């Protein structure tokens, strides 16, 4: 995939992903997992049944590839054109 980002290279440059939900691809078997990133709390990675576990940035960079960030949902104000 051309939009896959290697988190280890990204982190070594001092970059961090934006806060929010991201699709991650596990390196060992290619399984796709949802992960939530927060600069203060690190990563929460979902498993096959939807439970999440807290993981450090180094562990996520070692075990996963960042595939895509999920956009935040629109609020009713955004849909009506009244959003900020």
PDB file of C-alpha atoms in Angstrom, residues 36-72:
ATOM      1  CA  UNK A  36      -6.630   5.601  19.293  1.00  0.00           C
ATOM      2  CA  UNK A  37      -3.669   7.939  19.743  1.00  0.00           C
ATOM      3  CA  UNK A  38      -3.464  10.697  22.331  1.00  0.00           C
ATOM      4  CA  UNK A  39      -0.239  12.653  22.887  1.00  0.00           C
ATOM      5  CA  UNK A  40      -0.745  12.522  26.654  1.00  0.00           C
ATOM      6  CA  UNK A  41      -1.807   8.888  27.004  1.00  0.00           C
ATOM      7  CA  UNK A  42      -0.138   7.059  24.113  1.00  0.00           C
ATOM      8  CA  UNK A  43      -1.887   4.392  22.046  1.00  0.00           C
ATOM      9  CA  UNK A  44      -4.950   2.268  22.819  1.00  0.00           C
ATOM     10  CA  UNK A  45      -5.119  -0.625  20.340  1.00  0.00           C
ATOM     11  CA  UNK A  46      -8.264  -2.702  19.788  1.00  0.00           C
ATOM     12  CA  UNK A  47      -8.197  -6.479  19.594  1.00  0.00           C
ATOM     13  CA  UNK A  48     -10.427  -8.843  17.598  1.00  0.00           C
ATOM     14  CA  UNK A  49     -13.349  -8.551  20.037  1.00  0.00           C
ATOM     15  CA  UNK A  50     -13.160  -4.775  20.484  1.00  0.00           C
ATOM     16  CA  UNK A  51     -11.337  -4.534  23.804  1.00  0.00           C
ATOM     17  CA  UNK A  52      -8.508  -2.014  23.888  1.00  0.00           C
ATOM     18  CA  UNK A  53      -5.108  -2.222  25.527  1.00  0.00           C
ATOM     19  CA  UNK A  54      -2.714   0.595  26.331  1.00  0.00           C
ATOM     20  CA  UNK A  55       0.590   0.397  24.418  1.00  0.00           C
ATOM     21  CA  UNK A  56       3.610   2.667  24.367  1.00  0.00           C
ATOM     22  CA  UNK A  57       4.734   4.450  21.209  1.00  0.00           C
ATOM     23  CA  UNK A  58       7.845   2.277  20.825  1.00  0.00           C
ATOM     24  CA  UNK A  59       5.831  -0.963  21.063  1.00  0.00           C
ATOM     25  CA  UNK A  60       3.283   0.252  18.513  1.00  0.00           C
ATOM     26  CA  UNK A  61       6.039   1.399  16.132  1.00  0.00           C
ATOM     27  CA  UNK A  62       7.655  -2.038  16.423  1.00  0.00           C
ATOM     28  CA  UNK A  63       4.467  -4.084  15.970  1.00  0.00           C
ATOM     29  CA  UNK A  64       2.276  -1.970  13.631  1.00  0.00           C
ATOM     30  CA  UNK A  65       2.239   0.190  10.508  1.00  0.00           C
ATOM     31  CA  UNK A  66       0.039   3.293  10.338  1.00  0.00           C
ATOM     32  CA  UNK A  67      -2.373   2.939   7.412  1.00  0.00           C
ATOM     33  CA  UNK A  68      -4.781   5.881   7.686  1.00  0.00           C
ATOM     34  CA  UNK A  69      -6.245   8.394  10.109  1.00  0.00           C
ATOM     35  CA  UNK A  70     -10.016   8.412  10.485  1.00  0.00           C
ATOM     36  CA  UNK A  71     -11.688  11.813  10.136  1.00  0.00           C
ATOM     37  CA  UNK A  72     -13.747  13.093  13.031  1.00  0.00           C
TER      38      UNK A  72
END
